[in-house]
mmCIF file of C-alpha atoms and ligand atoms in Angstrom:
data_model
loop_
_atom_site.group_PDB
_atom_site.id
_atom_site.type_symbol
_atom_site.label_atom_id
_atom_site.label_comp_id
_atom_site.label_asym_id
_atom_site.label_seq_id
_atom_site.Cartn_x
_atom_site.Cartn_y
_atom_site.Cartn_z
ATOM 1 C CA UNK A 116 19.355 102.013 12.533
ATOM 2 C CA UNK A 117 19.395 105.268 10.630
ATOM 3 C CA UNK A 118 21.454 108.334 11.515
ATOM 4 C CA UNK A 119 19.876 111.726 10.904
ATOM 5 C CA UNK A 120 21.622 115.057 11.209
ATOM 6 C CA UNK A 121 18.880 117.586 10.738
ATOM 7 C CA UNK A 122 15.631 118.452 12.428
ATOM 8 C CA UNK A 123 13.322 118.174 9.424
ATOM 9 C CA UNK A 124 14.439 114.607 8.680
ATOM 10 C CA UNK A 125 14.174 113.703 12.370
ATOM 11 C CA UNK A 126 10.625 115.082 12.499
ATOM 12 C CA UNK A 127 9.468 113.091 9.479
ATOM 13 C CA UNK A 128 10.942 109.820 10.827
ATOM 14 C CA UNK A 129 9.312 110.424 14.222
ATOM 15 C CA UNK A 130 5.971 111.395 12.644
ATOM 16 C CA UNK A 131 5.924 108.098 10.733
ATOM 17 C CA UNK A 132 6.623 106.121 13.924
ATOM 18 C CA UNK A 133 3.925 107.995 15.793
ATOM 19 C CA UNK A 134 1.429 107.431 12.993
ATOM 20 C CA UNK A 135 2.182 103.722 13.229
ATOM 21 C CA UNK A 136 1.087 103.967 16.900
ATOM 22 C CA UNK A 137 4.559 103.505 18.344
ATOM 23 C CA UNK A 138 5.589 104.605 21.826
ATOM 24 C CA UNK A 139 8.738 106.679 21.496
ATOM 25 C CA UNK A 140 11.635 106.273 23.909
ATOM 26 C CA UNK A 141 14.542 108.708 23.973
ATOM 27 C CA UNK A 142 18.119 108.379 25.255
ATOM 28 C CA UNK A 143 20.052 111.670 25.074
ATOM 29 C CA UNK A 144 23.849 111.271 25.229
ATOM 30 C CA UNK A 145 27.078 113.052 24.430
ATOM 31 C CA UNK A 146 28.510 109.956 22.743
ATOM 32 C CA UNK A 147 31.626 107.903 23.532
ATOM 33 C CA UNK A 148 29.131 105.257 24.504
ATOM 34 C CA UNK A 149 29.785 102.463 27.015
ATOM 35 C CA UNK A 150 27.772 99.772 28.783
ATOM 36 C CA UNK A 151 26.127 102.379 31.017
ATOM 37 C CA UNK A 152 24.585 104.039 27.944
ATOM 38 C CA UNK A 153 23.641 100.635 26.536
ATOM 39 C CA UNK A 154 21.715 99.899 29.730
ATOM 40 C CA UNK A 155 19.734 103.091 29.000
ATOM 41 C CA UNK A 156 19.036 101.938 25.433
ATOM 42 C CA UNK A 157 18.074 98.414 26.587
ATOM 43 C CA UNK A 158 15.711 99.876 29.200
ATOM 44 C CA UNK A 159 14.186 102.167 26.567
ATOM 45 C CA UNK A 160 13.708 99.121 24.326
ATOM 46 C CA UNK A 161 11.854 97.321 27.139
ATOM 47 C CA UNK A 162 9.415 100.219 27.650
ATOM 48 C CA UNK A 163 8.986 101.589 24.131
ATOM 49 C CA UNK A 164 8.507 100.365 20.536
ATOM 50 C CA UNK A 165 10.662 102.987 18.877
ATOM 51 C CA UNK A 166 13.990 104.101 20.355
ATOM 52 C CA UNK A 167 15.751 107.328 19.469
ATOM 53 C CA UNK A 168 19.208 108.169 20.824
ATOM 54 C CA UNK A 169 21.022 111.452 20.353
ATOM 55 C CA UNK A 170 24.704 112.256 20.379
ATOM 56 C CA UNK A 171 25.497 115.916 20.866
ATOM 57 C CA UNK A 172 28.512 117.226 22.756
ATOM 58 C CA UNK A 173 26.707 120.263 24.099
ATOM 59 C CA UNK A 174 29.053 123.258 24.306
ATOM 60 C CA UNK A 175 26.583 125.118 26.540
ATOM 61 C CA UNK A 176 27.135 122.775 29.476
ATOM 62 C CA UNK A 177 30.951 122.968 29.458
ATOM 63 C CA UNK A 178 32.416 125.768 31.518
ATOM 64 C CA UNK A 179 35.975 124.871 30.556
ATOM 65 C CA UNK A 180 36.732 125.197 26.802
ATOM 66 C CA UNK A 181 39.638 122.715 27.113
ATOM 67 C CA UNK A 182 37.280 120.131 28.631
ATOM 68 C CA UNK A 183 34.929 120.606 25.642
ATOM 69 C CA UNK A 184 37.738 120.334 23.117
ATOM 70 C CA UNK A 185 39.157 117.087 24.480
ATOM 71 C CA UNK A 186 35.767 115.408 25.057
ATOM 72 C CA UNK A 187 36.027 112.075 23.172
ATOM 73 C CA UNK A 188 34.150 111.828 19.854
ATOM 74 C CA UNK A 189 33.786 108.247 18.619
ATOM 75 C CA UNK A 190 30.857 108.296 16.180
ATOM 76 C CA UNK A 191 31.534 105.066 14.276
ATOM 77 C CA UNK A 192 31.975 102.917 17.379
ATOM 78 C CA UNK A 193 28.896 104.573 18.922
ATOM 79 C CA UNK A 194 26.785 103.811 15.838
ATOM 80 C CA UNK A 195 27.874 100.160 15.928
ATOM 81 C CA UNK A 196 26.915 99.837 19.618
ATOM 82 C CA UNK A 197 23.554 101.568 19.200
ATOM 83 C CA UNK A 198 22.673 99.476 16.222
ATOM 84 C CA UNK A 199 23.655 96.244 18.047
ATOM 85 C CA UNK A 200 21.246 97.300 20.826
ATOM 86 C CA UNK A 201 18.320 97.800 18.408
ATOM 87 C CA UNK A 202 18.240 101.567 18.525
ATOM 88 C CA UNK A 203 16.008 102.775 15.654
ATOM 89 C CA UNK A 204 17.288 106.297 15.085
ATOM 90 C CA UNK A 205 20.445 108.168 16.016
ATOM 91 C CA UNK A 206 20.024 111.943 15.978
ATOM 92 C CA UNK A 207 23.468 113.456 15.472
ATOM 93 C CA UNK A 208 23.094 117.223 15.048
ATOM 94 C CA UNK A 209 25.928 119.688 14.559
ATOM 95 C CA UNK A 210 26.270 122.755 16.790
ATOM 96 C CA UNK A 211 24.724 124.946 14.037
ATOM 97 C CA UNK A 212 21.593 122.771 13.994
ATOM 98 C CA UNK A 213 21.147 123.093 17.754
ATOM 99 C CA UNK A 214 22.180 126.730 18.161
ATOM 100 C CA UNK A 215 21.565 128.402 14.758
ATOM 101 C CA UNK A 216 21.830 131.916 16.250
ATOM 102 C CA UNK A 217 24.792 131.021 18.434
ATOM 103 C CA UNK A 218 24.676 130.272 22.142
ATOM 104 C CA UNK A 219 24.576 133.908 23.298
ATOM 105 C CA UNK A 220 21.223 134.486 21.561
ATOM 106 C CA UNK A 221 19.723 131.160 22.599
ATOM 107 C CA UNK A 222 16.751 131.294 25.039
ATOM 108 C CA UNK A 223 17.750 129.365 28.139
ATOM 109 C CA UNK A 224 16.098 127.120 30.684
ATOM 110 C CA UNK A 225 17.172 127.480 34.277
ATOM 111 C CA UNK A 226 16.027 125.138 37.041
ATOM 112 C CA UNK A 227 16.419 126.775 40.463
ATOM 113 C CA UNK A 228 17.246 125.099 43.742
ATOM 114 C CA UNK A 229 18.282 121.573 42.660
ATOM 115 C CA UNK A 230 20.807 123.048 40.191
ATOM 116 C CA UNK A 231 22.584 124.874 42.996
ATOM 117 C CA UNK A 232 25.521 123.447 44.963
ATOM 118 C CA UNK A 233 27.206 120.072 44.364
ATOM 119 C CA UNK A 234 28.198 119.962 40.640
ATOM 120 C CA UNK A 235 26.219 123.171 40.040
ATOM 121 C CA UNK A 236 28.468 124.953 42.545
ATOM 122 C CA UNK A 237 31.666 123.598 41.020
ATOM 123 C CA UNK A 238 30.562 124.136 37.393
ATOM 124 C CA UNK A 239 28.611 127.439 37.180
ATOM 125 C CA UNK A 240 26.051 127.444 34.352
ATOM 126 C CA UNK A 241 26.455 123.712 33.750
ATOM 127 C CA UNK A 242 22.874 122.759 34.608
ATOM 128 C CA UNK A 243 21.402 125.695 32.637
ATOM 129 C CA UNK A 244 23.256 124.251 29.647
ATOM 130 C CA UNK A 245 21.931 120.753 30.379
ATOM 131 C CA UNK A 246 18.330 121.948 30.956
ATOM 132 C CA UNK A 247 18.398 124.060 27.789
ATOM 133 C CA UNK A 248 19.726 121.351 25.501
ATOM 134 C CA UNK A 249 17.471 118.653 26.979
ATOM 135 C CA UNK A 250 14.431 120.925 26.505
ATOM 136 C CA UNK A 251 15.421 121.478 22.875
ATOM 137 C CA UNK A 252 16.023 117.761 22.322
ATOM 138 C CA UNK A 253 12.666 116.922 23.960
ATOM 139 C CA UNK A 254 10.908 119.398 21.634
ATOM 140 C CA UNK A 255 12.701 117.933 18.641
ATOM 141 C CA UNK A 256 12.109 114.249 19.437
ATOM 142 C CA UNK A 257 8.810 114.629 21.375
ATOM 143 C CA UNK A 258 9.310 111.329 23.204
ATOM 144 C CA UNK A 259 6.776 109.608 25.457
ATOM 145 C CA UNK A 260 9.542 108.511 27.820
ATOM 146 C CA UNK A 261 13.178 109.531 28.303
ATOM 147 C CA UNK A 262 15.968 107.642 30.068
ATOM 148 C CA UNK A 263 18.806 109.073 32.170
ATOM 149 C CA UNK A 264 21.543 107.437 34.240
ATOM 150 C CA UNK A 265 21.329 107.620 38.028
ATOM 151 C CA UNK A 266 25.093 108.145 38.039
ATOM 152 C CA UNK A 267 24.352 111.793 37.228
ATOM 153 C CA UNK A 268 22.058 112.020 40.243
ATOM 154 C CA UNK A 269 21.818 115.805 40.385
ATOM 155 C CA UNK A 270 21.254 116.014 36.618
ATOM 156 C CA UNK A 271 18.376 113.540 36.941
ATOM 157 C CA UNK A 272 16.860 115.665 39.744
ATOM 158 C CA UNK A 273 17.202 118.781 37.561
ATOM 159 C CA UNK A 274 15.478 117.071 34.611
ATOM 160 C CA UNK A 275 12.665 115.718 36.800
ATOM 161 C CA UNK A 276 11.990 119.176 38.266
ATOM 162 C CA UNK A 277 12.175 120.836 34.855
ATOM 163 C CA UNK A 278 9.684 118.362 33.353
ATOM 164 C CA UNK A 279 7.331 118.844 36.299
ATOM 165 C CA UNK A 280 7.677 122.660 36.513
ATOM 166 C CA UNK A 281 7.236 123.145 32.750
ATOM 167 C CA UNK A 282 4.416 120.567 32.426
ATOM 168 C CA UNK A 283 6.268 118.497 29.835
ATOM 169 C CA UNK A 284 4.258 115.388 29.050
ATOM 170 C CA UNK A 285 7.244 113.005 29.235
ATOM 171 C CA UNK A 286 7.893 110.163 31.672
ATOM 172 C CA UNK A 287 11.426 110.391 33.056
ATOM 173 C CA UNK A 288 13.031 107.087 33.988
ATOM 174 C CA UNK A 289 16.248 106.856 36.002
ATOM 175 C CA UNK A 290 18.416 103.840 35.223
ATOM 176 C CA UNK A 291 20.837 102.363 37.813
ATOM 177 C CA UNK A 292 24.550 103.052 37.455
ATOM 178 C CA UNK A 293 26.638 100.471 35.591
ATOM 179 C CA UNK A 294 29.854 99.622 37.416
ATOM 180 C CA UNK A 295 33.110 97.936 36.480
ATOM 181 C CA UNK A 296 33.930 94.794 38.487
ATOM 182 C CA UNK A 297 36.062 97.019 40.716
ATOM 183 C CA UNK A 298 32.990 99.117 41.570
ATOM 184 C CA UNK A 299 34.101 102.103 39.494
ATOM 185 C CA UNK A 300 31.066 103.795 37.923
ATOM 186 C CA UNK A 301 31.221 103.643 34.123
ATOM 187 C CA UNK A 302 31.788 107.039 32.562
ATOM 188 C CA UNK A 303 33.186 108.473 29.350
ATOM 189 C CA UNK A 304 35.606 110.375 31.558
ATOM 190 C CA UNK A 305 37.214 107.109 32.747
ATOM 191 C CA UNK A 306 38.989 107.171 29.376
ATOM 192 C CA UNK A 307 41.165 109.994 30.752
ATOM 193 C CA UNK A 308 42.559 107.620 33.419
ATOM 194 C CA UNK A 309 45.719 105.543 33.060
ATOM 195 C CA UNK A 310 45.309 101.804 33.881
ATOM 196 C CA UNK A 311 46.837 102.445 37.336
ATOM 197 C CA UNK A 312 44.514 105.405 37.968
ATOM 198 C CA UNK A 313 41.552 103.285 36.913
ATOM 199 C CA UNK A 314 42.412 100.809 39.684
ATOM 200 C CA UNK A 315 42.859 103.674 42.115
ATOM 201 C CA UNK A 316 39.518 105.236 41.070
ATOM 202 C CA UNK A 317 37.653 102.205 42.432
ATOM 203 C CA UNK A 318 38.321 103.693 45.890
ATOM 204 C CA UNK A 319 35.479 106.194 45.318
ATOM 205 C CA UNK A 320 32.881 103.421 45.463
ATOM 206 C CA UNK A 321 34.623 101.804 48.450
ATOM 207 C CA UNK A 322 34.463 105.161 50.232
ATOM 208 C CA UNK A 323 30.735 105.516 49.400
ATOM 209 C CA UNK A 324 30.002 102.001 50.688
ATOM 210 C CA UNK A 325 31.997 102.574 53.896
ATOM 211 C CA UNK A 326 30.160 105.852 54.518
ATOM 212 C CA UNK A 327 26.803 104.172 53.798
ATOM 213 C CA UNK A 328 27.658 101.530 56.407
ATOM 214 C CA UNK A 329 28.404 104.192 59.004
ATOM 215 C CA UNK A 330 25.020 105.804 58.276
ATOM 216 C CA UNK A 331 23.296 102.426 58.546
ATOM 217 C CA UNK A 332 24.958 101.933 61.927
ATOM 218 C CA UNK A 333 23.474 105.212 63.164
ATOM 219 C CA UNK A 334 26.205 107.811 62.551
ATOM 220 C CA UNK A 335 24.507 111.178 61.974
ATOM 221 C CA UNK A 336 27.240 113.791 62.274
ATOM 222 C CA UNK A 337 26.984 114.545 58.554
ATOM 223 C CA UNK A 338 29.617 117.324 58.215
ATOM 224 C CA UNK A 339 32.191 115.290 60.145
ATOM 225 C CA UNK A 340 31.467 112.120 58.112
ATOM 226 C CA UNK A 341 31.861 114.078 54.861
ATOM 227 C CA UNK A 342 35.104 115.677 56.030
ATOM 228 C CA UNK A 343 36.502 112.241 56.948
ATOM 229 C CA UNK A 344 35.497 110.916 53.518
ATOM 230 C CA UNK A 345 37.223 113.872 51.805
ATOM 231 C CA UNK A 346 40.350 113.236 53.892
ATOM 232 C CA UNK A 347 40.266 109.541 52.913
ATOM 233 C CA UNK A 348 39.990 110.492 49.216
ATOM 234 C CA UNK A 349 42.903 112.933 49.564
ATOM 235 C CA UNK A 350 44.989 110.263 51.326
ATOM 236 C CA UNK A 351 44.404 107.983 48.302
ATOM 237 C CA UNK A 352 45.720 110.612 45.865
ATOM 238 C CA UNK A 353 42.426 112.289 44.814
ATOM 239 C CA UNK A 354 41.711 116.001 44.833
ATOM 240 C CA UNK A 355 38.225 115.903 46.350
ATOM 241 C CA UNK A 356 35.742 118.479 45.089
ATOM 242 C CA UNK A 357 32.959 117.523 47.496
ATOM 243 C CA UNK A 358 31.447 114.700 49.495
ATOM 244 C CA UNK A 359 27.923 115.561 50.643
ATOM 245 C CA UNK A 360 25.046 113.747 52.266
ATOM 246 C CA UNK A 361 21.630 114.930 51.096
ATOM 247 C CA UNK A 362 17.986 113.958 51.244
ATOM 248 C CA UNK A 363 17.629 111.483 48.357
ATOM 249 C CA UNK A 364 14.264 112.853 47.213
ATOM 250 C CA UNK A 365 14.867 116.620 47.130
ATOM 251 C CA UNK A 366 18.659 116.958 47.472
ATOM 252 C CA UNK A 367 18.289 119.244 50.509
ATOM 253 C CA UNK A 368 21.057 118.876 53.140
ATOM 254 C CA UNK A 369 20.414 115.695 55.138
ATOM 255 C CA UNK A 370 18.509 115.937 58.394
ATOM 256 C CA UNK A 371 18.479 113.373 61.201
ATOM 257 C CA UNK A 372 14.779 112.718 60.403
ATOM 258 C CA UNK A 373 15.403 111.639 56.783
ATOM 259 C CA UNK A 374 14.854 107.974 55.982
ATOM 260 C CA UNK A 375 16.446 107.951 52.535
ATOM 261 C CA UNK A 376 19.746 109.695 51.979
ATOM 262 C CA UNK A 377 22.116 109.994 49.063
ATOM 263 C CA UNK A 378 25.871 110.402 49.363
ATOM 264 C CA UNK A 379 27.220 112.392 46.420
ATOM 265 C CA UNK A 380 30.833 112.964 45.521
ATOM 266 C CA UNK A 381 33.065 114.523 42.894
ATOM 267 C CA UNK A 382 36.837 114.170 42.918
ATOM 268 C CA UNK A 383 39.695 114.740 40.533
ATOM 269 C CA UNK A 384 42.146 111.971 39.760
ATOM 270 C CA UNK A 385 44.902 112.813 37.276
ATOM 271 C CA UNK A 386 43.132 114.524 34.375
ATOM 272 C CA UNK A 387 39.638 113.296 35.176
ATOM 273 C CA UNK A 388 36.859 114.727 37.305
ATOM 274 C CA UNK A 389 34.892 111.712 38.504
ATOM 275 C CA UNK A 390 31.439 111.742 40.085
ATOM 276 C CA UNK A 391 29.487 109.031 41.845
ATOM 277 C CA UNK A 392 26.723 108.598 44.391
ATOM 278 C CA UNK A 393 25.028 106.009 46.569
ATOM 279 C CA UNK A 394 21.465 106.020 47.889
ATOM 280 C CA UNK A 395 21.148 104.804 51.481
ATOM 281 C CA UNK A 396 17.805 103.674 52.854
ATOM 282 C CA UNK A 397 17.911 103.885 56.649
ATOM 283 C CA UNK A 398 16.121 101.390 58.837
ATOM 284 C CA UNK A 399 14.060 103.778 60.935
HETATM 285 O O1 PAF B 277 24.354 113.178 30.594
HETATM 286 C C1 PAF B 277 24.693 113.601 29.467
HETATM 287 O O2 PAF B 277 25.306 112.899 28.671
HETATM 288 C C2 PAF B 277 24.345 115.027 29.079
HETATM 289 O O3 PAF B 277 24.411 115.883 30.169
HETATM 290 C C3 PAF B 277 22.979 115.148 28.368
HETATM 291 C C4 PAF B 277 21.832 114.735 29.277
HETATM 292 C C5 PAF B 277 22.978 114.284 27.120
HETATM 293 C C6 PAF B 277 22.738 116.602 27.945
HETATM 294 O O4 PAF B 277 23.730 117.053 27.092
#
């Protein structure tokens, strides 16, 4: 695997791969890689002949400067993992390469509707930052296919809409969430948890599964179910941000006529803001 830091080198490596007739797969990340990311790389490997990953801790998508500052940066370990998973190129740009005029003068991409509410409500501007950087990365790498984790369910919906609305010729593939044995969704932010909190954090998935069961059994009072789930999280020591039940396809508030729902949640535990979700197919 080679690591490239600048756009001109990236473009020449990609041009050579394209000339050799290779299908290019792309896995954008912010680094501090874990098995969840490796599942993205492995899936890219299955679909494509040439795999590019990027590591860029994108300041535009952080609304809290302290959160940006403490975000874990583990380049050497990340390179070792990527290379063990047959990644061909790591693109590792600096902020100046991505935002040469600074962020204030950067043209931005904004994806209405799906960006609003949920994490978009709690983190204003977050999805504009994600959509902008992913657009730039797509234009830099020009992949045939790009891979995103389903753990970031709303982010995946934002990217899908952006690609469709802006006629980007890229296939977007969602990859199922990787979980610890306890059920806890793998995330770079789990590193902020103490061992005891990590045990405790497994409750989020238990709560999602319990709520999914209630939906399967016919419960349809969505606001009440979400309130009960928030109360259960609070009783277990979390500071719940939201628990919401939405239509899995368009993220609109769930209706009693929907046949596929998604339960989405975000909750603070200690120093970490954790998110997770579960899709529930209802037997109609
Ligand atoms: O999911 C992430 O790691 C980031 O939001 C992404 C897609 C790499 C954009 O910075």
